[in-house]
Amino acid sequence: MAIESTTRQLIGNLFDCRDLGAIDTIGGIEPVRSWQVLGESIVASRFEALRGSALSSLVGRDDEIDLLMRRWARARASDGQIMLISGEPGIGKSRVAAALAERLHAEPSFRLRYFCSPYHQDSALFPFIDQLGRASGFAREDPPAAKLEKLEALLARAASPGEDVAFLADLLSLPASERHPLPNLSPQRKKERTLEALIRQLEGLARQHPLVIVFEDVHWIDPTSRELLDLGVERVGSLPVLLIVTFRSEFQPPWIGQPQVTMLALNRLDRRDRISLVAQIAGGKALPDQVVAEIVDRTDGVPLFVEELTKSVLESGLLREEADRYVLDGPLPPLAIPTTLPRCLRGSTA
């Protein structure tokens, strides 16, 4: 499938693409630069794939971050906490979790990140397989023996028993080794032992340092991972663990009402915060009032839309820089959120 420049920019690093260069179009119009979509990339986080590593400052979420920091203080004291963060696509669920990580950067803690995927809802334990591979430092060209050594080094940090290594190596489709032979068990018992091994890994890390676990996009979770997440919610109560679970509003979490669980629903930004975010994206240079008003009205308080539409206007050629401000070069045409952006957020190109 070939895509043009606007779509290429919007999908970020969600997919690996090959530059096809400029392609001639029908009707004598100027050639259009295109890319061939090769497949899903290995970037784990949809948030980072769409937004990149450079993040704008968080706007309008001070109360939410304060709540997270209070729950973190309780978790550090071995009063394990679960934060459920819900909201519509683009509202800032992942950005809030990232802001907490920024606050905790200097504190002694472990951080584990798990990502559900719209493309792997039928793949058992995909978020855990993915996390183990990333944390172990697997490279695509690594032979199985090298991957096993990396996995063993990772699990040694949590003092995982030898049989746990065997079950987790099997989970990652690595061959059994003489050091860690895999017991001959029924499929059901093997699954149970694998889930136990994954829970023990988390417990082992939590015994060394307080642990922040971010589990993103649970509306796409596979059934086996959901079973393991249920076990994790049960076990964190007596551990120095803050478990953050993000999901879209349509997902119905089964853990509400438990004493260690807090629900946080993110709302759209009010008009003042939208204006503040536009000014930030503009880099401190004032935009014409007409442009700001149009962006604020069109984006309806969804932070990602505010950012992307502001960037689109800045790159459109409609504005001219003069000292500390931007000036319109002509009439302002109607602005609209690119139709490809909501589709990217939904996890589908259809």
Coordinates of C-alpha atoms in Angstrom, one line a residue:
M1 CA 0.0 0.0 0.0
A2 CA 1.3 3.5 -0.9
I3 CA 0.6 6.6 1.2
E4 CA 1.3 10.3 0.7
S5 CA 3.1 12.8 2.8
T6 CA 0.3 13.9 5.1
T7 CA -0.6 10.3 6.1
R8 CA 3.1 9.4 6.4
Q9 CA 3.5 12.2 9.0
L10 CA 0.4 11.2 10.9
I11 CA 1.2 7.5 11.3
G12 CA 4.6 8.4 12.7
N13 CA 6.5 5.2 13.5
L14 CA 3.5 2.9 13.8
F15 CA 4.5 1.3 10.5
D16 CA 7.8 0.7 8.7
C17 CA 7.8 2.5 5.4
R18 CA 10.0 2.7 2.3
D19 CA 10.4 6.1 0.6
L20 CA 9.2 5.7 -3.1
G21 CA 10.3 9.2 -4.0
A22 CA 8.2 11.5 -6.2
I23 CA 5.5 9.8 -8.3
D24 CA 3.8 11.4 -11.3
T25 CA 0.1 11.9 -11.0
I26 CA -2.7 11.8 -13.6
G27 CA -3.6 15.1 -15.2
G28 CA -0.3 16.8 -15.2
I29 CA -0.3 17.8 -11.5
E30 CA 3.1 18.1 -9.8
P31 CA 4.6 14.7 -8.7
V32 CA 3.6 13.6 -5.2
R33 CA 6.1 12.0 -2.8
S34 CA 4.9 8.6 -1.6
W35 CA 5.9 5.8 0.8
Q36 CA 5.2 2.1 0.7
V37 CA 3.9 0.6 3.9
L38 CA 6.0 -2.5 4.7
G39 CA 4.3 -3.6 7.9
E40 CA 3.8 -2.8 11.6
S41 CA 7.0 -1.4 13.2
I42 CA 8.7 -2.8 16.3
V43 CA 7.9 0.4 18.3
A44 CA 5.9 -0.9 21.3
S45 CA 4.0 2.3 22.3
R46 CA 1.4 3.7 19.9
F47 CA 1.8 7.0 21.9
E48 CA 5.5 7.2 21.1
A49 CA 5.1 6.0 17.5
L50 CA 2.5 8.7 16.8
R51 CA 4.1 11.5 18.9
G52 CA 7.8 10.8 18.8
S53 CA 10.2 11.2 21.8
A54 CA 9.9 15.0 22.1
L55 CA 6.9 15.8 24.2
S56 CA 5.3 19.1 24.8
S57 CA 4.7 20.2 28.4
L58 CA 1.5 18.8 29.9
V59 CA -1.3 21.3 30.0
G60 CA -4.5 21.2 32.1
R61 CA -3.7 18.0 34.1
D62 CA -2.2 19.3 37.3
D63 CA -4.9 17.7 39.5
E64 CA -4.5 14.3 37.8
I65 CA -0.7 14.3 38.3
D66 CA -1.1 15.3 41.9
L67 CA -3.5 12.3 42.4
L68 CA -1.0 10.0 40.8
M69 CA 1.8 11.2 43.0
R70 CA -0.3 10.7 46.1
R71 CA -1.0 7.1 45.0
W72 CA 2.7 6.6 44.3
A73 CA 3.5 7.7 47.9
R74 CA 1.2 5.1 49.3
A75 CA 2.6 2.4 46.9
R76 CA 6.2 3.1 48.0
A77 CA 5.0 2.3 51.6
S78 CA 4.0 -1.2 50.4
D79 CA 0.3 -0.2 50.1
G80 CA 0.0 -1.3 46.5
Q81 CA -2.3 0.9 44.3
I82 CA -4.1 0.5 41.0
M83 CA -4.9 3.6 39.0
L84 CA -7.5 3.1 36.2
I85 CA -7.2 5.9 33.6
S86 CA -9.9 6.1 31.0
G87 CA -10.8 8.5 28.2
E88 CA -11.4 8.8 24.5
P89 CA -8.6 8.5 21.8
G90 CA -6.2 11.5 21.9
I91 CA -7.3 12.7 25.3
G92 CA -3.9 12.2 26.9
K93 CA -4.0 8.9 28.8
S94 CA -0.5 7.9 27.8
R95 CA 0.8 11.5 28.2
V96 CA -0.4 11.5 31.8
A97 CA 1.5 8.2 32.4
A98 CA 4.6 9.6 30.7
A99 CA 4.4 12.7 32.9
L100 CA 4.4 10.6 36.0
A101 CA 7.5 8.8 34.7
E102 CA 9.2 12.2 34.2
R103 CA 8.4 13.1 37.9
L104 CA 9.9 9.8 39.1
H105 CA 13.0 9.9 36.9
A106 CA 15.4 10.5 39.9
E107 CA 13.7 8.1 42.3
P108 CA 15.0 4.6 42.9
S109 CA 12.3 2.5 41.2
F110 CA 11.7 0.0 38.4
R111 CA 9.3 0.8 35.6
L112 CA 7.6 -1.9 33.4
R113 CA 5.5 -1.0 30.4
Y114 CA 3.1 -3.3 28.7
F115 CA 1.2 -2.4 25.5
C116 CA -1.9 -4.1 24.1
S117 CA -2.2 -4.0 20.3
P118 CA -5.2 -3.9 18.0
Y119 CA -3.3 -6.3 15.8
H120 CA -2.7 -9.0 18.5
Q121 CA -6.0 -9.3 20.4
D122 CA -6.0 -13.0 19.6
S123 CA -2.3 -13.6 20.5
A124 CA -2.1 -15.0 24.0
L125 CA 0.1 -13.0 26.4
F126 CA 1.3 -10.7 23.6
P127 CA 1.9 -7.7 25.9
F128 CA 4.1 -9.8 28.2
I129 CA 6.0 -11.5 25.4
D130 CA 6.6 -8.1 23.9
Q131 CA 7.8 -6.6 27.2
L132 CA 10.2 -9.5 27.9
G133 CA 11.7 -9.2 24.5
R134 CA 12.2 -5.5 24.8
A135 CA 13.5 -5.7 28.3
S136 CA 16.0 -8.5 27.4
G137 CA 17.3 -6.4 24.5
F138 CA 16.5 -8.9 21.8
A139 CA 17.7 -7.9 18.3
R140 CA 16.1 -9.3 15.2
E141 CA 19.3 -10.9 14.1
D142 CA 20.0 -12.7 17.5
P143 CA 20.1 -16.5 17.3
P144 CA 18.0 -18.4 19.8
A145 CA 21.0 -19.1 22.1
A146 CA 21.8 -15.4 22.3
K147 CA 18.2 -14.5 23.1
L148 CA 18.1 -17.2 25.9
E149 CA 21.3 -15.7 27.5
K150 CA 19.8 -12.2 27.4
L151 CA 16.5 -13.6 28.9
E152 CA 18.4 -15.4 31.7
A153 CA 20.3 -12.1 32.5
L154 CA 17.1 -10.2 32.7
L155 CA 15.4 -12.8 35.0
A156 CA 18.4 -12.9 37.2
R157 CA 17.6 -9.4 38.4
A158 CA 14.3 -10.7 39.9
A159 CA 16.0 -13.9 41.2
S160 CA 13.6 -16.0 39.2
P161 CA 13.8 -19.8 39.9
G162 CA 15.3 -22.0 37.1
E163 CA 11.9 -23.5 36.2
D164 CA 10.5 -20.0 35.7
V165 CA 13.3 -19.4 33.2
A166 CA 12.2 -22.5 31.4
F167 CA 8.5 -21.5 31.2
L168 CA 9.3 -17.9 30.1
A169 CA 11.8 -19.1 27.5
D170 CA 9.1 -21.4 26.1
L171 CA 6.6 -18.5 26.1
L172 CA 9.1 -16.6 23.9
S173 CA 9.4 -19.7 21.6
L174 CA 13.0 -20.3 22.6
P175 CA 14.2 -23.9 22.7
A176 CA 14.6 -25.6 26.0
S177 CA 18.2 -25.8 27.5
E178 CA 19.9 -28.3 29.6
R179 CA 20.3 -25.7 32.3
H180 CA 16.6 -25.0 32.4
P181 CA 14.6 -28.1 31.2
L182 CA 10.9 -27.6 30.6
P183 CA 8.7 -30.0 32.7
N184 CA 6.4 -32.3 30.8
L185 CA 2.9 -30.9 31.8
S186 CA -0.6 -30.7 30.4
P187 CA -1.4 -27.5 28.4
Q188 CA -3.5 -26.1 31.2
R189 CA -0.9 -26.8 33.9
K190 CA 1.8 -25.3 31.7
K191 CA -0.3 -22.1 31.2
E192 CA -0.8 -21.9 35.0
R193 CA 2.9 -22.3 35.7
T194 CA 3.7 -19.6 33.1
L195 CA 1.3 -17.1 34.6
E196 CA 2.8 -17.9 38.1
A197 CA 6.3 -17.3 36.7
L198 CA 5.3 -13.9 35.3
I199 CA 3.8 -12.9 38.6
R200 CA 6.9 -14.0 40.5
Q201 CA 9.1 -11.9 38.2
L202 CA 7.1 -8.8 39.2
E203 CA 7.2 -9.7 42.9
G204 CA 11.0 -10.3 42.7
L205 CA 11.6 -6.8 41.2
A206 CA 9.2 -5.2 43.7
R207 CA 11.3 -6.7 46.6
Q208 CA 14.3 -4.7 45.4
H209 CA 12.7 -1.3 44.5
P210 CA 9.2 0.2 44.3
L211 CA 7.7 -0.7 41.0
V212 CA 5.6 1.3 38.5
I213 CA 3.7 -0.8 36.0
V214 CA 2.0 0.9 33.1
F215 CA -0.4 -1.3 31.2
E216 CA -1.7 0.6 28.2
D217 CA -4.7 0.2 25.9
V218 CA -6.4 -2.6 27.8
H219 CA -9.5 -2.3 25.6
W220 CA -7.3 -4.4 23.1
I221 CA -6.2 -7.0 25.7
D222 CA -6.2 -10.7 24.8
P223 CA -8.1 -13.1 27.2
T224 CA -5.0 -14.7 28.7
S225 CA -3.3 -11.4 29.4
R226 CA -6.6 -10.3 31.0
E227 CA -6.5 -13.3 33.3
L228 CA -2.9 -12.5 34.3
L229 CA -3.8 -8.8 34.8
D230 CA -6.6 -10.0 37.2
L231 CA -4.0 -11.9 39.1
G232 CA -1.7 -8.9 39.3
V233 CA -4.5 -6.7 40.6
E234 CA -5.0 -9.2 43.4
R235 CA -1.3 -9.5 44.3
V236 CA -0.1 -5.9 44.3
G237 CA -2.0 -4.9 47.5
S238 CA 0.8 -5.8 49.8
L239 CA 3.7 -4.8 47.5
P240 CA 5.4 -1.4 46.7
V241 CA 3.7 -1.3 43.3
L242 CA 1.7 1.3 41.5
L243 CA -0.2 -0.3 38.6
I244 CA -1.5 2.2 36.0
V245 CA -4.0 0.7 33.6
T246 CA -5.2 2.9 30.6
F247 CA -8.2 2.2 28.4
R248 CA -10.8 3.8 26.3
S249 CA -14.2 4.8 27.7
E250 CA -16.0 1.8 26.2
F251 CA -14.0 -0.7 28.2
Q252 CA -15.7 -1.8 31.5
P253 CA -13.0 -2.5 34.1
P254 CA -13.9 -5.3 36.5
W255 CA -11.7 -4.0 39.4
I256 CA -13.7 -0.9 40.3
G257 CA -14.8 -0.9 44.0
Q258 CA -11.7 -2.6 45.4
P259 CA -10.1 -0.6 48.2
Q260 CA -6.7 -0.1 46.4
V261 CA -8.3 0.9 43.1
T262 CA -8.8 4.5 42.0
M263 CA -10.7 5.5 38.8
L264 CA -9.6 8.6 36.8
A265 CA -11.6 9.7 33.8
L266 CA -9.8 12.3 31.7
N267 CA -12.0 15.1 30.4
R268 CA -11.5 17.4 27.4
L269 CA -9.4 20.5 27.9
D270 CA -11.3 23.7 28.6
R271 CA -10.9 26.8 26.4
R272 CA -8.2 28.4 28.5
D273 CA -6.1 25.2 28.4
R274 CA -6.6 24.8 24.7
I275 CA -5.3 28.3 24.1
S276 CA -2.3 27.6 26.4
L277 CA -1.5 24.5 24.5
V278 CA -1.7 26.3 21.1
A279 CA 0.7 28.9 22.4
Q280 CA 3.1 26.3 23.6
I281 CA 3.2 24.4 20.3
A282 CA 3.8 27.8 18.5
G283 CA 7.0 28.1 20.5
G284 CA 6.1 31.3 22.3
K285 CA 5.4 33.3 19.1
A286 CA 1.9 34.8 19.1
L287 CA -0.6 33.5 16.5
P288 CA -3.3 35.7 15.1
D289 CA -6.4 35.6 17.2
Q290 CA -8.5 34.3 14.3
V291 CA -6.2 31.3 13.9
V292 CA -6.1 30.5 17.6
A293 CA -9.9 30.7 17.8
E294 CA -10.3 28.5 14.8
I295 CA -8.0 25.8 16.2
V296 CA -9.6 26.0 19.6
D297 CA -13.1 25.5 18.2
R298 CA -12.2 22.8 15.6
T299 CA -10.3 20.6 18.0
D300 CA -13.1 20.5 20.7
G301 CA -10.7 20.0 23.6
V302 CA -8.9 16.9 22.5
P303 CA -5.2 17.6 23.3
L304 CA -3.8 15.5 20.4
F305 CA -6.0 17.3 17.9
V306 CA -5.0 20.7 19.3
E307 CA -1.3 19.8 18.8
E308 CA -1.7 18.3 15.4
L309 CA -3.9 21.0 13.9
T310 CA -1.6 23.7 15.3
K311 CA 1.4 22.0 13.8
S312 CA -0.4 21.7 10.5
V313 CA -1.2 25.4 10.4
L314 CA 2.4 26.3 11.2
E315 CA 3.6 24.1 8.4
S316 CA 0.9 25.1 5.9
G317 CA 2.5 28.3 4.5
L318 CA -0.5 30.4 5.6
L319 CA 1.6 32.3 8.1
R320 CA 4.6 34.6 8.0
E321 CA 6.9 35.1 10.9
E322 CA 7.5 38.6 12.0
A323 CA 9.7 39.2 15.1
D324 CA 7.7 37.6 18.0
R325 CA 4.6 36.7 16.1
Y326 CA 3.0 35.0 13.1
V327 CA 1.0 37.0 10.6
L328 CA -1.6 35.7 8.2
D329 CA -0.6 36.1 4.5
G330 CA -4.1 36.0 3.3
P331 CA -7.7 34.9 4.2
L332 CA -7.8 31.9 6.6
P333 CA -9.4 28.9 4.9
P334 CA -11.5 26.5 7.0
L335 CA -9.4 24.3 9.2
A336 CA -10.2 20.6 9.8
I337 CA -8.7 17.7 11.6
P338 CA -7.1 15.4 9.0
T339 CA -9.4 12.4 8.5
T340 CA -6.4 10.0 8.7
L341 CA -5.6 11.0 12.3
P342 CA -8.8 9.6 14.0
R343 CA -8.3 6.4 11.9
C344 CA -4.7 6.0 13.2
L345 CA -6.0 6.5 16.8
R346 CA -8.6 3.8 16.3
G347 CA -5.9 1.3 15.3
S348 CA -7.3 0.8 11.9
T349 CA -6.7 2.2 8.4
A350 CA -10.3 1.5 7.5

